[in-house]
Short mmCIF file of C-alpha atoms in Angstrom, two decimals:
data_model
loop_
_atom_site.label_atom_id
_atom_site.label_comp_id
_atom_site.label_asym_id
_atom_site.label_seq_id
_atom_site.Cartn_x
_atom_site.Cartn_y
_atom_site.Cartn_z
CA ILE J 1 0.00 0.00 0.00
CA LEU J 2 1.32 3.42 -0.89
CA VAL J 3 0.72 5.80 1.96
CA SER J 4 0.96 9.48 1.17
CA MET J 5 2.52 11.60 3.87
CA GLY J 6 -0.76 13.55 4.22
CA LEU J 7 0.17 16.68 6.15
CA PHE J 8 3.68 16.25 4.80
CA ALA J 9 2.75 16.60 1.12
CA LEU J 10 5.73 18.87 0.55
CA LEU J 11 8.00 16.05 1.55
CA LEU J 12 6.86 14.09 -1.49
CA VAL J 13 8.27 10.89 -0.13
CA TRP J 14 6.11 7.84 -0.45
CA PHE J 15 5.97 5.52 2.50
CA THR J 16 5.29 1.95 1.31
CA VAL J 17 4.03 -0.60 3.79
CA THR J 18 4.53 -4.19 2.68
CA ARG J 19 1.41 -6.17 3.53
CA TYR J 20 1.20 -9.87 4.22
CA GLN J 21 -0.54 -12.00 1.62
CA GLY J 22 -4.24 -12.40 2.29
CA ILE J 23 -4.87 -9.02 3.98
CA VAL J 24 -7.03 -7.50 1.29
CA LEU J 25 -10.09 -6.02 2.98
CA ASN J 26 -10.48 -2.27 2.72
CA GLU J 27 -10.97 -1.83 6.46
CA GLN J 28 -7.69 -3.54 7.22
CA ARG J 29 -5.92 -1.61 4.49
CA ASN J 30 -7.25 1.68 5.83
CA ALA J 31 -6.25 0.78 9.39
CA VAL J 32 -2.66 0.18 8.30
CA THR J 33 -2.70 3.44 6.33
CA ARG J 34 -3.88 5.38 9.37
CA LEU J 35 -1.30 3.72 11.62
CA ALA J 36 1.55 4.45 9.22
CA ALA J 37 0.48 8.09 8.80
CA HIS J 38 0.29 8.52 12.58
CA VAL J 39 3.71 6.98 13.14
CA VAL J 40 5.28 9.15 10.42
CA GLU J 41 3.71 12.27 11.90
CA GLU J 42 5.05 11.46 15.37
CA GLN J 43 8.53 10.72 14.05
CA LEU J 44 8.72 13.98 12.11
CA ALA J 45 7.45 15.92 15.14
CA SER J 46 10.31 14.47 17.20
CA HIS J 47 12.77 15.38 14.46
CA GLU J 48 11.42 18.93 14.42
CA GLY J 49 12.13 19.16 18.14
CA TYR J 50 15.73 18.06 17.59
CA LEU J 51 16.25 20.75 14.94
CA ILE J 52 14.97 23.47 17.25
CA GLU J 53 17.00 22.13 20.15
CA LEU J 54 20.13 22.20 18.00
CA GLY J 55 19.51 25.85 17.16
CA MET J 56 19.00 26.74 20.82
CA THR J 57 22.10 24.80 21.88
CA MET J 58 24.26 26.67 19.39
CA GLN J 59 23.26 30.12 20.61
CA ALA J 60 23.68 29.13 24.26
CA GLU J 61 27.44 29.07 23.69
CA ARG J 62 29.12 32.31 24.79
CA ARG J 63 31.59 32.26 21.91
CA PHE J 64 28.75 32.02 19.40
CA ARG J 65 26.85 34.93 20.97
CA ALA J 66 29.95 37.13 20.99
CA ALA J 67 30.78 36.30 17.37
CA PHE J 68 27.20 36.98 16.31
CA ARG J 69 27.13 40.38 18.02
CA ALA J 70 30.45 41.26 16.36
CA ARG J 71 29.31 39.86 13.00
CA ASP J 72 32.50 37.80 12.92
CA THR J 73 31.43 35.70 9.95
CA ALA J 74 34.70 33.76 9.79
CA LEU J 75 34.31 32.49 13.34
CA LEU J 76 30.58 31.95 12.92
CA HIS J 77 31.26 29.83 9.85
CA ARG J 78 33.68 27.65 11.80
CA LEU J 79 31.22 27.28 14.67
CA ILE J 80 28.31 26.19 12.50
CA SER J 81 30.59 23.86 10.52
CA ASP J 82 31.55 22.19 13.80
CA GLN J 83 27.93 21.14 14.28
CA PHE J 84 28.34 18.55 11.52
CA HIS J 85 30.65 16.66 13.89
CA GLN J 86 28.89 17.13 17.21
CA TYR J 87 26.19 15.48 19.32
CA PHE J 88 23.07 15.75 17.17
CA THR J 89 24.81 14.39 14.08
CA THR J 90 27.20 11.89 15.64
CA THR J 91 24.31 10.23 17.50
CA GLY J 92 22.24 10.01 14.32
CA LEU J 93 19.43 12.20 15.66
CA VAL J 94 19.81 14.65 12.78
CA ALA J 95 21.26 14.19 9.29
CA LEU J 96 22.42 17.78 8.79
CA LYS J 97 22.46 19.16 5.26
CA GLN J 98 22.92 22.88 5.85
CA ILE J 99 23.13 25.55 8.55
CA ALA J 100 22.75 29.25 7.75
CA LEU J 101 22.80 32.39 9.88
CA TYR J 102 20.80 35.54 9.11
CA ASP J 103 20.48 38.94 10.73
CA ASN J 104 17.06 40.08 11.97
CA ASP J 105 16.17 41.36 8.48
CA PHE J 106 17.01 37.96 6.98
CA ASN J 107 20.18 39.09 5.28
CA LEU J 108 22.49 36.08 4.98
CA LEU J 109 25.60 36.29 7.16
CA THR J 110 27.12 32.87 6.53
CA SER J 111 26.10 29.32 5.66
CA THR J 112 27.66 25.93 5.23
CA ASP J 113 26.72 22.55 3.84
CA ASN J 114 30.02 21.11 5.12
CA THR J 115 31.31 20.46 1.61
CA ALA J 116 33.45 23.53 1.07
CA ALA J 117 35.39 26.02 3.15
CA ASN J 118 33.41 29.07 2.08
CA THR J 119 30.49 31.16 3.28
CA SER J 120 28.32 30.99 0.19
CA ALA J 121 26.44 27.69 0.31
CA ARG J 122 23.19 28.27 -1.59
CA PRO J 123 20.32 28.51 0.91
CA LEU J 124 17.85 25.64 0.72
CA CYS J 125 14.08 25.85 1.36
CA PRO J 126 13.61 29.47 0.15
CA THR J 127 9.82 29.18 0.47
CA LEU J 128 10.04 28.75 4.25
CA LEU J 129 12.42 31.72 4.40
CA ALA J 130 9.89 33.80 2.48
CA LEU J 131 7.19 32.88 5.00
CA ALA J 132 9.49 33.83 7.88
CA ARG J 133 10.21 37.22 6.31
CA MET J 134 6.49 37.95 6.10
CA ARG J 135 5.91 37.49 9.82
CA THR J 136 5.41 40.53 12.03
CA GLY J 137 5.35 41.36 15.73
CA THR J 138 5.79 38.58 18.25
CA GLU J 139 5.44 35.95 15.50
CA ARG J 140 9.02 36.76 14.52
CA ASN J 141 10.12 35.59 17.98
CA LYS J 142 8.88 32.05 17.36
CA SER J 143 10.60 29.13 15.70
CA LEU J 144 9.21 28.14 12.31
CA THR J 145 9.50 24.65 10.85
CA GLY J 146 8.47 23.02 7.62
CA LEU J 147 9.21 20.55 4.87
CA CYS J 148 10.38 21.45 1.41
CA ARG J 149 11.62 19.84 -1.76
CA GLU J 150 14.77 20.72 -3.68
CA GLN J 151 15.61 18.96 -6.95
CA GLY J 152 13.30 16.09 -6.07
CA ARG J 153 14.70 15.54 -2.59
CA PRO J 154 12.94 16.26 0.72
CA TYR J 155 14.32 18.51 3.43
CA HIS J 156 13.16 19.36 6.95
CA SER J 157 13.89 22.94 7.98
CA ALA J 158 13.76 24.89 11.24
CA ILE J 159 14.18 28.65 11.56
CA VAL J 160 15.21 29.42 15.14
CA PRO J 161 15.37 33.01 16.49
CA ILE J 162 18.65 34.14 18.02
CA GLY J 163 18.28 36.22 21.19
CA GLY J 164 15.51 36.70 23.73
CA LEU J 165 12.60 39.13 23.48
CA THR J 166 14.61 41.23 21.05
CA VAL J 167 15.53 38.99 18.12
CA ALA J 168 19.04 39.61 16.83
CA GLY J 169 18.87 37.13 13.96
CA TYR J 170 18.01 33.60 12.94
CA THR J 171 19.60 30.19 12.62
CA VAL J 172 18.26 28.09 9.77
CA ILE J 173 18.89 24.37 10.14
CA ILE J 174 18.13 21.97 7.31
CA ALA J 175 18.27 18.19 7.57
CA ASP J 176 17.31 15.05 5.68
CA PRO J 177 13.96 13.80 7.08
CA VAL J 178 14.39 10.37 5.51
CA ASN J 179 17.07 9.64 8.07
CA THR J 180 14.62 9.95 10.95
CA LEU J 181 11.95 7.88 9.17
CA THR J 182 14.38 4.97 8.91
CA GLN J 183 14.36 4.85 12.73
CA ILE J 184 10.65 4.02 12.95
CA GLN J 185 10.10 1.02 15.20
CA SER J 186 6.33 1.25 15.77
CA LEU J 187 5.17 -0.96 12.90
CA PRO J 188 5.70 -4.44 14.36
CA GLY J 189 5.46 -7.21 11.83
CA MET J 190 5.09 -4.78 8.93
CA PRO J 191 8.23 -4.24 6.84
CA TYR J 192 8.26 -0.91 5.01
CA ARG J 193 10.13 0.96 2.32
CA ILE J 194 10.78 4.65 1.77
CA SER J 195 11.25 5.91 -1.75
CA LEU J 196 11.20 9.22 -3.61
CA PRO J 197 8.53 10.05 -6.23
CA SER J 198 11.16 9.22 -8.85
CA GLY J 199 11.12 5.66 -7.53
CA GLU J 200 14.60 5.89 -6.02
CA LEU J 201 14.66 3.62 -2.98
CA GLN J 202 15.89 5.36 0.18
CA PHE J 203 15.35 2.63 2.76
CA SER J 204 13.92 -0.84 3.18
CA SER J 205 13.27 -2.40 6.58
CA GLY J 206 12.97 -5.94 5.33
#
């Protein structure tokens, strides 16, 4: 059964649940569909929390705060690059793809995808950035998360404010959501596969 991600239509990843032979009734099929959708939603919600927590952890570091105030982009670039080799990535909680820093007007300060020693990695998920720019008042003080698609691949993004009541800027963290879906363990006895709309297989549990 092909289960669409429902609320996660932007993800455009199809979640295929392999059914045992003989389970053909619509009610049973629908029950499995609902279960899979619920499990996927819970897993992505947990992943969203990790992305926000990563953003908050970064700005809690004194050296980061000082570099951000001074607009020391060279040091900021090194600090965000370090995140590709620290707790959230080394434990497999987050498959980081990009981190970017913006000022409070969403002018890019620096970004990295950990593939080159420069500050000009092309920002991913521009649609979510556009939504963030449109926010006003206290809405700009809140984290914003969403799913997007770039060149046929899904990404999970979190825009985390830097600072307290007065926002000084934003950290944008982008990760591969497929990584977190491979950790699903709540479908006992039901092997599953994750593939892109192109048919490219990303993961198979059985």
